[in-house]
Short mmCIF file of C-alpha atoms in Angstrom, two decimals:
data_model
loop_
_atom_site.label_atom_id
_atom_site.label_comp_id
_atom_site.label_asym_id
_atom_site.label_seq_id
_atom_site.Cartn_x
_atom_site.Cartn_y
_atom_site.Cartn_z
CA UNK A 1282 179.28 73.77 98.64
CA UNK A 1283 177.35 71.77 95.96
CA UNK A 1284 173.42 72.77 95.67
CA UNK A 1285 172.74 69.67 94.60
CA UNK A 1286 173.15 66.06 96.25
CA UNK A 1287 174.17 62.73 94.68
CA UNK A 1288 171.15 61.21 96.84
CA UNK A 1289 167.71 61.55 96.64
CA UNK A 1290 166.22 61.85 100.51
CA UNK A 1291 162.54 60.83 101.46
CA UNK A 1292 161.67 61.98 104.95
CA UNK A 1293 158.61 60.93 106.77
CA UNK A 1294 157.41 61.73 110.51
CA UNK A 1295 156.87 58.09 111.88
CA UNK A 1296 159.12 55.94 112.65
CA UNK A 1297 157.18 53.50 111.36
CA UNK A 1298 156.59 54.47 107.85
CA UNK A 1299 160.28 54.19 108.02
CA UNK A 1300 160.22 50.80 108.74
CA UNK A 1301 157.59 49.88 106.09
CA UNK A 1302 160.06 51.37 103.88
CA UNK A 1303 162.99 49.11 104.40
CA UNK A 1304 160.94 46.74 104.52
CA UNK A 1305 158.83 46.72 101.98
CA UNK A 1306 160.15 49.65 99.70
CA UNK A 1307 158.42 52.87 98.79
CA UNK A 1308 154.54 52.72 98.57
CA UNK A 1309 152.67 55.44 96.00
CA UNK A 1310 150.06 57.29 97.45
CA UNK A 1311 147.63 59.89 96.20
CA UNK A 1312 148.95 63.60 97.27
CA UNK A 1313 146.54 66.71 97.18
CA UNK A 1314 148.14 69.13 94.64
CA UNK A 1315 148.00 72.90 94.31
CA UNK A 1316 146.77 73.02 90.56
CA UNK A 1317 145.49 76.69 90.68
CA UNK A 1318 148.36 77.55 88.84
CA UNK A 1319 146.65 76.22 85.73
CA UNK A 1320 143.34 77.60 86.19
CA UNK A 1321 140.99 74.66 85.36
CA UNK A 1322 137.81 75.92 85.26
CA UNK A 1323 138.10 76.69 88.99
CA UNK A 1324 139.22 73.28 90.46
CA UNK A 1325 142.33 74.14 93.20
CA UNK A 1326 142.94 70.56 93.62
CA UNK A 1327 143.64 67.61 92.31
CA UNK A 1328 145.79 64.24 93.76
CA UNK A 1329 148.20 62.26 91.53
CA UNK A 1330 149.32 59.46 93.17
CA UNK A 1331 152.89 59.59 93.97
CA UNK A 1332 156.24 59.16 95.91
CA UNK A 1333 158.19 62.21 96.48
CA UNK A 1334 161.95 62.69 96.98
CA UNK A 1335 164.15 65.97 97.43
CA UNK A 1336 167.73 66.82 96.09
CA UNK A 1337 169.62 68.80 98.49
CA UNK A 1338 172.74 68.78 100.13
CA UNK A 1339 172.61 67.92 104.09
CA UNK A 1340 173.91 71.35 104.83
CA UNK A 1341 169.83 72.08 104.23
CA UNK A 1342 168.42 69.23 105.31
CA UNK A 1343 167.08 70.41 108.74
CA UNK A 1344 164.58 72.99 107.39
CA UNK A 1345 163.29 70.28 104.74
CA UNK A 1346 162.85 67.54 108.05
CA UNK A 1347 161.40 70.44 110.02
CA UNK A 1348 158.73 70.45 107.51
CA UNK A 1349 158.10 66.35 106.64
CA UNK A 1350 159.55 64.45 109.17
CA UNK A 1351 162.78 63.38 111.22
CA UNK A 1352 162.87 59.59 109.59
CA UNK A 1353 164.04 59.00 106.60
CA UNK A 1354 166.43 57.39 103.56
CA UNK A 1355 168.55 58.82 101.22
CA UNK A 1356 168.48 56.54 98.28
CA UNK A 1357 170.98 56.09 95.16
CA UNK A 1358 170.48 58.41 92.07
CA UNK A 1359 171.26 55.05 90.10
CA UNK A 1360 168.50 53.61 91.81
CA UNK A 1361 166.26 57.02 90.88
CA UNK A 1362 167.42 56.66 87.74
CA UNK A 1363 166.67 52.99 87.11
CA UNK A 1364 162.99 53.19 88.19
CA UNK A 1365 162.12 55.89 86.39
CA UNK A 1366 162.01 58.94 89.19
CA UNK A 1367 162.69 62.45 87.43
CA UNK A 1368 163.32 65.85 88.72
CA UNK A 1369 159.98 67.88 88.89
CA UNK A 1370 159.02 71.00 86.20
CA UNK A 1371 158.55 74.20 88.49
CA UNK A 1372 156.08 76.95 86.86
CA UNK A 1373 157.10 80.79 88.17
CA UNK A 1374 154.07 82.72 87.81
CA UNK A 1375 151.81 83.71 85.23
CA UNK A 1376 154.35 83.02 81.95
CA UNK A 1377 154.13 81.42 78.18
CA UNK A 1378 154.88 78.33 79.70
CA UNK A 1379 152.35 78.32 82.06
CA UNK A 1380 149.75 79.38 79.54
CA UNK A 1381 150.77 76.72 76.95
CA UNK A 1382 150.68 73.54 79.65
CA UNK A 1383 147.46 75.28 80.17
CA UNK A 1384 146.89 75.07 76.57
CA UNK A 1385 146.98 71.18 76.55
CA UNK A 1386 143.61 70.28 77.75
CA UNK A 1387 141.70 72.61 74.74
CA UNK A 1388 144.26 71.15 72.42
CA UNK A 1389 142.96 67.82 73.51
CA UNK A 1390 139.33 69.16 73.61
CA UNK A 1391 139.67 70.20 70.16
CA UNK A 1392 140.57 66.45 68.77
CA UNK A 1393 137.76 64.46 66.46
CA UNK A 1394 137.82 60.88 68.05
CA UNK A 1395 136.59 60.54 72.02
CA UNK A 1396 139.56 57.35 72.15
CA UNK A 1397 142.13 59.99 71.26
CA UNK A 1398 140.69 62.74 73.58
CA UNK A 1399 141.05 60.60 76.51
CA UNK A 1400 144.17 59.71 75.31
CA UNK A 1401 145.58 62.66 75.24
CA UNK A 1402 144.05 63.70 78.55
CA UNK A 1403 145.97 60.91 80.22
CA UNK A 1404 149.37 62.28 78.62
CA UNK A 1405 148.35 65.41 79.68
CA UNK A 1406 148.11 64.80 83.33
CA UNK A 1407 150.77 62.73 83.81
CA UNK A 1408 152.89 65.14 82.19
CA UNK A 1409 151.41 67.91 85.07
CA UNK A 1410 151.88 65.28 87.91
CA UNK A 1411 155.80 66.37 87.34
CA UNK A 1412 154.62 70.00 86.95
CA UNK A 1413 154.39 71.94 90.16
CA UNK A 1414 154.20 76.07 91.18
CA UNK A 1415 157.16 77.81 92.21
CA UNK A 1416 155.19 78.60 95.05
CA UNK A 1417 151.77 77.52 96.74
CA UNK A 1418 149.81 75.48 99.21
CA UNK A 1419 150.68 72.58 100.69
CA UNK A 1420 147.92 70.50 102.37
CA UNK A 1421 149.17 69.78 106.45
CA UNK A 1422 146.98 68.58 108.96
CA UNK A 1423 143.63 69.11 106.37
CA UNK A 1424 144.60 72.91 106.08
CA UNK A 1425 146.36 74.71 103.13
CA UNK A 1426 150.14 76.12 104.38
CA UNK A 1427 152.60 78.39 102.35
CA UNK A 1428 155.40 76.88 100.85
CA UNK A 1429 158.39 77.99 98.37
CA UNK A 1430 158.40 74.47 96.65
CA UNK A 1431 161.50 75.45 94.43
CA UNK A 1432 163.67 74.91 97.51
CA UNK A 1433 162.95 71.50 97.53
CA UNK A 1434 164.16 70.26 94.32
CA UNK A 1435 162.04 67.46 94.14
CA UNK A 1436 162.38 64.48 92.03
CA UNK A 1437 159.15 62.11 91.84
CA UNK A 1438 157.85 58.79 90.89
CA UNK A 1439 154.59 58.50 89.58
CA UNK A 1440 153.87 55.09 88.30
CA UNK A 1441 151.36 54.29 85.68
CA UNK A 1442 149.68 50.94 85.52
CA UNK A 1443 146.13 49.67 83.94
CA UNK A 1444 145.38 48.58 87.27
CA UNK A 1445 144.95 52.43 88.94
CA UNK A 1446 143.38 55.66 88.65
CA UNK A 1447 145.47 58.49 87.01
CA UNK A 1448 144.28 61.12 89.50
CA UNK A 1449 141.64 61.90 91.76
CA UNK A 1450 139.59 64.58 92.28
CA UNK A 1451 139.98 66.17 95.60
CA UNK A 1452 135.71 64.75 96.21
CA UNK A 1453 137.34 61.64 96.20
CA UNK A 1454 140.94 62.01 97.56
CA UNK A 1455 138.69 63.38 100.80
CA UNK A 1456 136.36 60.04 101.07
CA UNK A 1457 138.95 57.87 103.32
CA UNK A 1458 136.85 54.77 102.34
CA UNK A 1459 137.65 55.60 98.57
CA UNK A 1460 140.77 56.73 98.98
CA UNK A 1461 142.03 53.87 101.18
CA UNK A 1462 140.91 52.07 98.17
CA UNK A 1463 143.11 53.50 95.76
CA UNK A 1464 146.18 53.80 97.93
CA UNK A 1465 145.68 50.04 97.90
CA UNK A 1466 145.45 49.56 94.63
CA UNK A 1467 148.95 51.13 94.43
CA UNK A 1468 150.43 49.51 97.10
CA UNK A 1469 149.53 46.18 95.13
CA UNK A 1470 150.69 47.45 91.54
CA UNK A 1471 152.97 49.95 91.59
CA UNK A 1472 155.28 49.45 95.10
CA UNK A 1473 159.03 50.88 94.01
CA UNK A 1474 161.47 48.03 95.48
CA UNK A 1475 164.61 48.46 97.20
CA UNK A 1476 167.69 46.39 98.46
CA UNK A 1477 170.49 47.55 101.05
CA UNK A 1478 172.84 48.39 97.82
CA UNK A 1479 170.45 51.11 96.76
CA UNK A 1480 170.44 53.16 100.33
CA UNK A 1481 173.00 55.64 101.41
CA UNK A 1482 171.61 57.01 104.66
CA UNK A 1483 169.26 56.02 106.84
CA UNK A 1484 168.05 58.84 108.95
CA UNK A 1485 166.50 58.66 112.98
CA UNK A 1486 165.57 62.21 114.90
CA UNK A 1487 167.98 61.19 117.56
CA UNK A 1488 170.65 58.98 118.56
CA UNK A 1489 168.44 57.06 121.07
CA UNK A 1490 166.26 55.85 117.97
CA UNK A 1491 169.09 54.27 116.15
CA UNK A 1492 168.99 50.74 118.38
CA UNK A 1493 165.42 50.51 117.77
CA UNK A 1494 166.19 50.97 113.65
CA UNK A 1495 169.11 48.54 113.94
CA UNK A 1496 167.39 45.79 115.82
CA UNK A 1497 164.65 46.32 113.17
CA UNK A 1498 167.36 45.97 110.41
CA UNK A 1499 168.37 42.75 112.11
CA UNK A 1500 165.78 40.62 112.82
CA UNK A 1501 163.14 42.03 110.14
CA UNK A 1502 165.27 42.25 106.72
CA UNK A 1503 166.45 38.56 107.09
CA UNK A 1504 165.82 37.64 103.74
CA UNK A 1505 169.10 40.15 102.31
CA UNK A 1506 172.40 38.50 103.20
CA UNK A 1507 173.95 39.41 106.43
CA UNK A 1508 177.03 41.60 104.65
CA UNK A 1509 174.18 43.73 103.00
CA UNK A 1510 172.98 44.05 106.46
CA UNK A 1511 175.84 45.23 107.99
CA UNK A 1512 176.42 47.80 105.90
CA UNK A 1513 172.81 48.91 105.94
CA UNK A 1514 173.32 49.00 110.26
CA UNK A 1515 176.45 51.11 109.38
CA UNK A 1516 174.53 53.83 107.22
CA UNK A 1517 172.01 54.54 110.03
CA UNK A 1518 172.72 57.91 111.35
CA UNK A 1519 170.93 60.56 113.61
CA UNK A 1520 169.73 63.95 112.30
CA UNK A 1521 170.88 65.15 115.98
CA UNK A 1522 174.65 64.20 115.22
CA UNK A 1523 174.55 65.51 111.78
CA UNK A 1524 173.22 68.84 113.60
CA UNK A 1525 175.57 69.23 115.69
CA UNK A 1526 178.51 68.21 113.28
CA UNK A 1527 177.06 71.52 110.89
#
């Protein structure tokens, strides 16, 4: 068995998302991270706005969809690769490497000219929005849960763009007027496209969702040529029939 898949999955729990998706591609959004790991100067959290995909085989799949969601896509690595997704740094514990990413902001701190502070700062954090703790909190439902993100082997897209903020503070992230503003922004700036050719799998909870998807495939996604869209109907699958093929 290979630990590691030659698609990159993105599960969601609406249906809906996971037409937006096909539809419209893959939309960044600010996620609440678990940044205790680098003790800043006691802030826990901080959101980086970003679209999250996992790399594992479908042998594991069910525990990861137990967890995010029963719709979803599994998308091409070429396609990963093309728009500039990479696998995620994981930090075990209190280590040297740990304690020199933590290094980074007094580094930056420590430079003469406020343009090259900032500048540096900006580096800095986008080089953490691809770092992540072995193990931490995940924020479900508004409440912190336990979770061993090393299983996941994530690989993430965050975009950077003139045109949106870097981060937010959790202050902010938790103001739904603000926030809806910059998930906007992103939606407008920094959407990651997609065509039939990129997907591999298109995932439903159960088989009774699949003519809903198809239909949706038909009569929505018009503007890709109707080859493209029969092979996109043909890669629609249930998570119940890959269940009970394991």
């Amino acid at each position: 068995m290979k630990p590691k898949s030659h698609t990159l999955f993105h599960f969601t729990s609406e249906m809906s998302v996971l037409k937006c998706i096909l539809r419209d591609g893959f939309w960044p959004r600010y996620c609440l991270e678990d940044i205790r790991w680098l003790s800043e100067d006691g802030i826990d959290y901080v959101a980086f706005p970003t679209v999250c995909f996992c790399d594992i085989p479908l042998s594991r799949i069910q525990e990861h969809v137990g967890f995010y969601g029963n719709f979803g896509v599994g998308m091409t690595k070429d396609w990963a690769l093309r728009n500039g997704l990479n696998p995620i740094l994981y930090v075990s514990g209190n280590n040297p490497l740990q304690k020199q990413l933590c290094a980074l902001n007094e580094h930056a701190n420590k430079l003469n000219d406020t343009e090259a502070v900032m500048a540096a700062k900006t580096t800095m954090r986008f080089i953490l929005a691809h770092c992540k703790p072995a193990e931490g909190h995940m924020i479900v439902g508004g409440k912190p849960a336990e979770k061993e993100f090393y299983q996941e082997s994530e690989w993430r897209y965050v975009p950077i763009s003139e045109f949106i903020s870097p981060y937010l503070k959790s202050e902010k992230f938790e103001d739904m007027e603000k926030l809806e503003n910059e998930n906007k922004k992103t939606k407008e700036h920094c959407a990651l496209r997609i065509t039939p050719q990129d997907i591999k799998y298109i995932f439903v909870k159960s088989d009774s969702d699949i003519p809903e998807v198809v239909n949706f495939i038909q009569v929505e996604l018009d503007q890709f040529p109707s080859s493209d869209l029969k092979v996109l109907v043909s890669r629609v699958t249930s998570l119940e029939s890959i269940n009970n093929d394991l």
